[in-house]
Short mmCIF file of C-alpha atoms in Angstrom, two decimals:
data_model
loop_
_atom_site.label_atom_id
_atom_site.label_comp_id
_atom_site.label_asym_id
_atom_site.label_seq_id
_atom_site.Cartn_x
_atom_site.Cartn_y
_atom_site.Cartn_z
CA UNK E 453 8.27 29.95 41.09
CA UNK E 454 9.08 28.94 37.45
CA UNK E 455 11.15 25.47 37.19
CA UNK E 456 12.96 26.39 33.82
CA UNK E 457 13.98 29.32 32.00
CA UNK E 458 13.12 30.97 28.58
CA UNK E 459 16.59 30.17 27.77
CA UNK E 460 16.20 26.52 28.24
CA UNK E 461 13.27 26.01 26.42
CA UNK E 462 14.62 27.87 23.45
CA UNK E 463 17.57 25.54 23.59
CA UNK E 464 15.32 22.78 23.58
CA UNK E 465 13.60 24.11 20.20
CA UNK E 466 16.05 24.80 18.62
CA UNK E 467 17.82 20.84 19.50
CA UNK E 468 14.39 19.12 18.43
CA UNK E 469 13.73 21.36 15.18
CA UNK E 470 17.97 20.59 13.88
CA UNK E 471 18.11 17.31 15.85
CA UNK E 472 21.35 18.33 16.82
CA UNK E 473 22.87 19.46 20.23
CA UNK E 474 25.62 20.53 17.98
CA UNK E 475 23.94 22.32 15.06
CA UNK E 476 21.51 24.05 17.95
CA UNK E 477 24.37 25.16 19.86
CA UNK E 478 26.06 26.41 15.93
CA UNK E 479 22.41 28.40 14.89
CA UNK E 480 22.84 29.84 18.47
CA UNK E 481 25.92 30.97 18.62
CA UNK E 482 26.89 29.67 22.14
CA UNK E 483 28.87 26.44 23.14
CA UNK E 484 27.56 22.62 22.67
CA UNK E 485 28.50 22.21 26.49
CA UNK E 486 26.47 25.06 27.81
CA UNK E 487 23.27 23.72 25.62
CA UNK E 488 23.82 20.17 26.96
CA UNK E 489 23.87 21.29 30.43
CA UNK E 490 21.01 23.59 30.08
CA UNK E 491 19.12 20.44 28.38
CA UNK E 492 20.16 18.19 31.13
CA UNK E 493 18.74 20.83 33.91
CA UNK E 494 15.29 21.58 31.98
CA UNK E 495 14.77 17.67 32.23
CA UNK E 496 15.94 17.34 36.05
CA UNK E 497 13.84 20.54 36.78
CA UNK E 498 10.56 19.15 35.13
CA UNK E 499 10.73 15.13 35.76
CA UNK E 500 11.04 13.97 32.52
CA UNK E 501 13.33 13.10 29.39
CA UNK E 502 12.38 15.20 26.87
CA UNK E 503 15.35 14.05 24.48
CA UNK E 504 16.76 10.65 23.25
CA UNK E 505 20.41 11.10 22.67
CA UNK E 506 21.88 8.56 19.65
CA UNK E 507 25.23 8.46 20.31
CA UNK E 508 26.95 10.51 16.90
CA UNK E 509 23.53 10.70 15.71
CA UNK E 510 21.95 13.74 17.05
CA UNK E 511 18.67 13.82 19.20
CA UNK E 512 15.06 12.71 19.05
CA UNK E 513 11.86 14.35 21.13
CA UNK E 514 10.48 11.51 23.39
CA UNK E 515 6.74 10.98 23.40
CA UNK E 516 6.78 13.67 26.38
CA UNK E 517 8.62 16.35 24.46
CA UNK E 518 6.60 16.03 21.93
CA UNK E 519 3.69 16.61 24.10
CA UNK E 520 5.25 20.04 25.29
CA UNK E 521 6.81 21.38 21.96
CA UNK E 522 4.00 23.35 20.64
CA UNK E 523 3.81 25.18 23.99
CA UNK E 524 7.31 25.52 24.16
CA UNK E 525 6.97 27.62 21.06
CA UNK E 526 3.78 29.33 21.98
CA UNK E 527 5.62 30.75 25.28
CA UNK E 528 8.98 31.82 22.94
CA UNK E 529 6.47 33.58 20.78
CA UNK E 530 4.82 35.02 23.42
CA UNK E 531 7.84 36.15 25.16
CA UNK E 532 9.31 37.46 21.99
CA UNK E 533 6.00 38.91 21.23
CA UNK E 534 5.98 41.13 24.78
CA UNK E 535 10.04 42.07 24.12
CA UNK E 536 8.73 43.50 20.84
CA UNK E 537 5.90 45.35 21.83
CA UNK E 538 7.82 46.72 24.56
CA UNK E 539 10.34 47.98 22.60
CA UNK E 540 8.18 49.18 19.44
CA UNK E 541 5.18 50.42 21.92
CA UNK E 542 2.47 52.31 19.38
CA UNK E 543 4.59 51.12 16.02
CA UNK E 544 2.49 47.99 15.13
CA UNK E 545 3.21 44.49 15.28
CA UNK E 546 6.11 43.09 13.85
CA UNK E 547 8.81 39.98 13.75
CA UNK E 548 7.24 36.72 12.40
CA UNK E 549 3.91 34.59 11.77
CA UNK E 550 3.98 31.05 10.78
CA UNK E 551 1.10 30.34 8.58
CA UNK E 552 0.04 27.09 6.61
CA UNK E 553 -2.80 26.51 4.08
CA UNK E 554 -4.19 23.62 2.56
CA UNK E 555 -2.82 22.73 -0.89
CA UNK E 556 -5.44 23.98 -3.44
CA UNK E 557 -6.24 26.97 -0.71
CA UNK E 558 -2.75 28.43 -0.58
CA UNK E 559 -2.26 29.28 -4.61
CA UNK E 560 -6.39 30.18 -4.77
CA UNK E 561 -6.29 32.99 -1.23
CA UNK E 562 -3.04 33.20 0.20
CA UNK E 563 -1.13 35.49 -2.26
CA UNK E 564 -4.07 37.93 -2.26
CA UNK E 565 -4.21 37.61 1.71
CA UNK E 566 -0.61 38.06 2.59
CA UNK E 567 -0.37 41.41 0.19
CA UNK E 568 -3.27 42.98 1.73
CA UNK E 569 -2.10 42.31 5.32
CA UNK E 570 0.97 42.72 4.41
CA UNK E 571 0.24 46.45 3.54
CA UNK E 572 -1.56 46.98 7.09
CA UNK E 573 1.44 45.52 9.23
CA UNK E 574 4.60 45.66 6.92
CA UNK E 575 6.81 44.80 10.15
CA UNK E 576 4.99 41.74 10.03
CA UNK E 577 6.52 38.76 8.08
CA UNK E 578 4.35 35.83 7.18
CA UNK E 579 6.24 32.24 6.64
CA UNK E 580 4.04 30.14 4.44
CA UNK E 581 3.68 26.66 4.27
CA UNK E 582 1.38 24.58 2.47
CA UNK E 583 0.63 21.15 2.21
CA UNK E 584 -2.31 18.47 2.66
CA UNK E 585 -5.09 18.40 6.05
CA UNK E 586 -3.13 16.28 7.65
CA UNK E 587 0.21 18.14 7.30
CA UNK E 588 -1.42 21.08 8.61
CA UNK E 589 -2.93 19.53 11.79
CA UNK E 590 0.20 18.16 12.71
CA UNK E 591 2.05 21.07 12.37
CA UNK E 592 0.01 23.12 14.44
CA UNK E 593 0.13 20.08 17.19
CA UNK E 594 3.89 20.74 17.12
CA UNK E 595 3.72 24.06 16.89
CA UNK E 596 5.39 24.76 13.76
CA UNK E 597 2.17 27.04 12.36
CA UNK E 598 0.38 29.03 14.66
CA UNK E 599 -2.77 28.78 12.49
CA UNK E 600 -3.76 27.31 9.23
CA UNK E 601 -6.20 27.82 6.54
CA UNK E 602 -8.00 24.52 5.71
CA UNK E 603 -11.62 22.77 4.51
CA UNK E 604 -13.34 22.35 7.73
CA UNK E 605 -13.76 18.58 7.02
CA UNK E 606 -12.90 15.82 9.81
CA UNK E 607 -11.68 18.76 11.90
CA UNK E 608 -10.33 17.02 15.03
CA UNK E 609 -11.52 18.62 18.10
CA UNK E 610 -8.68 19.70 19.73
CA UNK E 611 -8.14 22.53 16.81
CA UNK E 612 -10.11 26.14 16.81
CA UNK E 613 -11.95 26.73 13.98
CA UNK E 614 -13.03 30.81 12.27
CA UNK E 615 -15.12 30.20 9.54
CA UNK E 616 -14.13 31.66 6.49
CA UNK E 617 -16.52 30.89 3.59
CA UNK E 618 -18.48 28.26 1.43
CA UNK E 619 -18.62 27.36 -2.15
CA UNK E 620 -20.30 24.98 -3.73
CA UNK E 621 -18.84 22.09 -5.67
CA UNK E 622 -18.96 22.15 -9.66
CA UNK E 623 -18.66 19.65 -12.24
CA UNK E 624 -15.49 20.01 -14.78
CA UNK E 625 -15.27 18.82 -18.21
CA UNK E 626 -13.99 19.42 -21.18
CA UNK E 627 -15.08 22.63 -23.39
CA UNK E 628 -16.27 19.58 -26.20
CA UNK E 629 -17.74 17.03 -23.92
CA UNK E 630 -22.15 16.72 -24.61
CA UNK E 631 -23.09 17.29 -21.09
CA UNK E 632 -21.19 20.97 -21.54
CA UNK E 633 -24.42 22.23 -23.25
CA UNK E 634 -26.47 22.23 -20.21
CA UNK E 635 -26.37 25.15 -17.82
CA UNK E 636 -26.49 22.62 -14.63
CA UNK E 637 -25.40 18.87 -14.35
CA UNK E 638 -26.92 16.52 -12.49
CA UNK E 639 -24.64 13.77 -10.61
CA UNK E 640 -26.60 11.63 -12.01
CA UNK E 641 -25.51 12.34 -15.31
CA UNK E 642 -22.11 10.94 -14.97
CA UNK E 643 -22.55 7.52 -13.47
CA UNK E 644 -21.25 6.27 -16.78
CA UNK E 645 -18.39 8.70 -17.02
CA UNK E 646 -14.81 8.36 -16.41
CA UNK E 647 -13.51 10.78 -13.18
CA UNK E 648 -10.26 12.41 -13.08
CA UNK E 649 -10.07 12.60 -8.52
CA UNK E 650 -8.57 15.46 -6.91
CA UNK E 651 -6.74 12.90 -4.70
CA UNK E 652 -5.59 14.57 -1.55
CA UNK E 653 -7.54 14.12 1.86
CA UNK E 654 -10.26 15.56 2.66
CA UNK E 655 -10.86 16.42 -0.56
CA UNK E 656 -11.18 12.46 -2.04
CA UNK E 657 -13.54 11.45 0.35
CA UNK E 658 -15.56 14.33 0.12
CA UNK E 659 -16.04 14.42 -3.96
CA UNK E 660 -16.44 10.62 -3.47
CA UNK E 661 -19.11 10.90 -0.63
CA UNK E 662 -20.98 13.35 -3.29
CA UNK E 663 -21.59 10.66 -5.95
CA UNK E 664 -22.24 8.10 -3.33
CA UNK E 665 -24.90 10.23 -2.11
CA UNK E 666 -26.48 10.39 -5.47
CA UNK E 667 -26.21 6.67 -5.92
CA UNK E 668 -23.29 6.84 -8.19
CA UNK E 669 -19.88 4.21 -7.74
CA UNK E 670 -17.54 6.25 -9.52
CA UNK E 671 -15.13 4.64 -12.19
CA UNK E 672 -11.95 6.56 -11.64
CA UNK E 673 -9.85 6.73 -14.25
CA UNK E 674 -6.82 8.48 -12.28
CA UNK E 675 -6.04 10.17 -9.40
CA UNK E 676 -3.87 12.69 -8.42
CA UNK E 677 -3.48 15.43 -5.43
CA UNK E 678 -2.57 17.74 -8.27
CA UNK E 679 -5.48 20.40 -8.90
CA UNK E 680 -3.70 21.35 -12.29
CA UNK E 681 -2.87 17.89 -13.61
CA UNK E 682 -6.24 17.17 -12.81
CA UNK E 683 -7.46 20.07 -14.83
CA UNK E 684 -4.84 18.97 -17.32
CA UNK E 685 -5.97 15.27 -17.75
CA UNK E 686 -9.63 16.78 -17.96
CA UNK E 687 -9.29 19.11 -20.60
CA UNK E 688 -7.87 16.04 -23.09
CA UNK E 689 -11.00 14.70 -22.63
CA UNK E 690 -9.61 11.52 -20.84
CA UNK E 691 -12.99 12.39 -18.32
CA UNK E 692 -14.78 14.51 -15.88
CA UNK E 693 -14.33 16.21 -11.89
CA UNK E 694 -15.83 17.20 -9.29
CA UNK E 695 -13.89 20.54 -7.88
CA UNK E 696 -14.34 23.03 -5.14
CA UNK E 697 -11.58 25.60 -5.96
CA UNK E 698 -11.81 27.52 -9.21
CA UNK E 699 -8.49 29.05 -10.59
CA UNK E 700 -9.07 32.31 -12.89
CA UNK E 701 -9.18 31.07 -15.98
CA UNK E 702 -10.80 27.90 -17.47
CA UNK E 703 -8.07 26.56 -19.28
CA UNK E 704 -5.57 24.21 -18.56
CA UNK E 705 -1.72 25.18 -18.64
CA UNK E 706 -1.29 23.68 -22.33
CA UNK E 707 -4.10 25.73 -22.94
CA UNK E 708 -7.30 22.98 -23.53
CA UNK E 709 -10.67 24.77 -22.98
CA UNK E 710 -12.56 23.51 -20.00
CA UNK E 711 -16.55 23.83 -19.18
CA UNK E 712 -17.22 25.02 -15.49
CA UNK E 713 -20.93 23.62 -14.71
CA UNK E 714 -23.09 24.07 -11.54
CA UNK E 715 -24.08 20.33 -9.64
CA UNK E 716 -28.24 20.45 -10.16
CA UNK E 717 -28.45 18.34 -6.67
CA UNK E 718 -28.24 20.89 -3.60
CA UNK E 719 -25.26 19.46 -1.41
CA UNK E 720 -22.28 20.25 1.26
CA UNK E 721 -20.93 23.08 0.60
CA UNK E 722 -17.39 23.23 0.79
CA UNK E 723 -16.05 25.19 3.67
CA UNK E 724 -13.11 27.24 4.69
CA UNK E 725 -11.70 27.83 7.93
CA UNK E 726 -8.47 29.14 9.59
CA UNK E 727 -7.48 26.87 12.81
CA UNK E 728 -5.18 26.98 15.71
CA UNK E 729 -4.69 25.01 18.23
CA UNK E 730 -7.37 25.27 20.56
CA UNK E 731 -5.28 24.75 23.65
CA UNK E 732 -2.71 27.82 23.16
CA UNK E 733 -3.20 31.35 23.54
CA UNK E 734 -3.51 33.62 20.56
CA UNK E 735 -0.88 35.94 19.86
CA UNK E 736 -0.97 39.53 18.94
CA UNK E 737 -0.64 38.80 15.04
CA UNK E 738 -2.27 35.47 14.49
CA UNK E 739 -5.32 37.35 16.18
CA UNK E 740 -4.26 39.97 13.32
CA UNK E 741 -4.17 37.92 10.78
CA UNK E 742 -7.42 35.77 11.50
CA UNK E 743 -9.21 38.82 11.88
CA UNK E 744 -7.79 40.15 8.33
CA UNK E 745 -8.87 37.04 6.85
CA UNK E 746 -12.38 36.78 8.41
CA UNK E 747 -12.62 40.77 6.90
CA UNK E 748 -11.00 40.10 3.50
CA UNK E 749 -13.60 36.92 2.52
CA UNK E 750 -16.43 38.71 3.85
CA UNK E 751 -16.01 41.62 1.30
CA UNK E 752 -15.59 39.11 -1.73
CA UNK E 753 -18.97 38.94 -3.96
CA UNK E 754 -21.47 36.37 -2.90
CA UNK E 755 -19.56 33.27 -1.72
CA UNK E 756 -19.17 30.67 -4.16
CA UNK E 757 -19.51 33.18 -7.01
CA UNK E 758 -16.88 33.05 -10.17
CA UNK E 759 -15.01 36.08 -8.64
CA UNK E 760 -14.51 34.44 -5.13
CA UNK E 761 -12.81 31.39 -6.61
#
């Protein structure tokens, strides 16, 4: 027999997520005494504080609520998942999917991805998020995304992974520069050269592991986790990068010509995946939408190719 209720678990979401009794009790709509008891029971049911109450300061999880928050959502989206089918049986899926992709990923795929799935289910709202690998893996931990679309790069094991695609890394430099002339580029080549670092993990210490590889300590000139100031700084000539994804377009957004070159060394690929959290069940619509994606990339051209990216 269950120790807690649906009820109570969604009252504990919705305190951790406002880190209010008060404002969870307000987005609600029931009383701040009835979600303080129900809080107070949920803990006495299970064994454990899940809450740290700062007196006119709202709430905290503990370590152990932390712990259970990501399947405390899972089970609300479950449950909501089984009241909707129920009550749109044969109609599709609907209500919500949280989604997250990596920085440069979400502009390059996820607008394309959410239309076309978006015209399959159009009950079916997606709530994007972006930001860098390691926003993305904690959010999933706490169950804010159900799944993610991210380089499969220091994955850490407790995430499932669907591979996506690859595409190999290119050189970028200005439309001007002398080493624009030739059809490939060797790493090599630019051990001498100033590089402009797409400085966001993973991607930082995987452009910088491909020079090291080559024998090449790179002189950075700057960094940023920008893709399009890095594109910008490159196409004033103030150096060269190393890139994975490939906007339409080589110019930057003053409008500088840039030279998109192939890297003559064969090397890691770069490679997309979309995780979830290994431990939780998949829902109707993530399983939707990771299928969709898996479909969608595997019709692009040959992976890696100038329409792909």
């Amino acid at each position: 027999m269950l120790r807690f209720t649906l009820r109570q678990l969604e009252y504990l979401v919705a305190a951790a997520d406002r880190g209010s009794v008060a404002a969870a009790a307000g987005e609600l709509n029931v009383s701040q005494p009835s979600v303080s008891a129900a809080l107070a029971k949920l803990e006495q049911q299970l064994g454990a504080q899940l809450l740290i109450r700062h007196h006119a300061q709202g709430v905290t999880l503990t370590p152990t609520g932390r712990r259970l928050m990501a399947e405390a959502r899972n089970l609300l989206n479950h449950a909501r998942e089984l009241q909707r089918h129920a009550e749109t049986a044969g109609t599709g899926l609907s209500g919500e999917l949280h989604v997250a992709a990596f920085v440069t990923l979400a502009a390059a795929f996820m607008p394309a991805l959410i239309e076309s799935f978006a015209a399959a289910h159009p009950q079916l709202r997606i709530n994007l998020s972006e930001g860098t690998q390691n926003d993305l893996v904690a959010g999933l931990r706490q169950g804010r995304f159900e799944l993610a679309l991210l380089y499969d790069v220091n994955v850490p094991a407790d995430l499932r992974l669907q591979p996506l695609a690859a595409f190999d890394p290119y050189v970028l430099l200005p439309a001007d520069h002398s080493l624009a002339k030739l059809k490939k580029i060797s790493l090599r080549l630019l051990g001498d050269e100033p590089l402009i670092l797409l400085d966001v993990p993973p991607s930082r210490d995987y452009f910088i592991g491909l020079l090291t590889s080559a024998g090449i300590e790179p002189r950075i000139a700057f960094s940023s986790p920008s893709l399009e100031l890095v594109r910008g700084l490159v196409g004033r000539g103030l150096g060269y990068s190393l890139l994975v994804t490939r906007p339409h377009g080589d110019r930057t957004y003053d409008g500088r010509p840039l030279a998109v070159r192939p890297i003559a060394e064969k090397g890691t690929r770069g490679e997309i995946a979309i995780a979830a959290l290994a431990s939780l069940r998949p829902t109707r619509a993530s399983t939707a939408f990771t299928e969709h994606c898996r479909n969608w990339f595997a019709g692009r051209d040959e992976l890696g190719t100038r329409d792909a990216i």
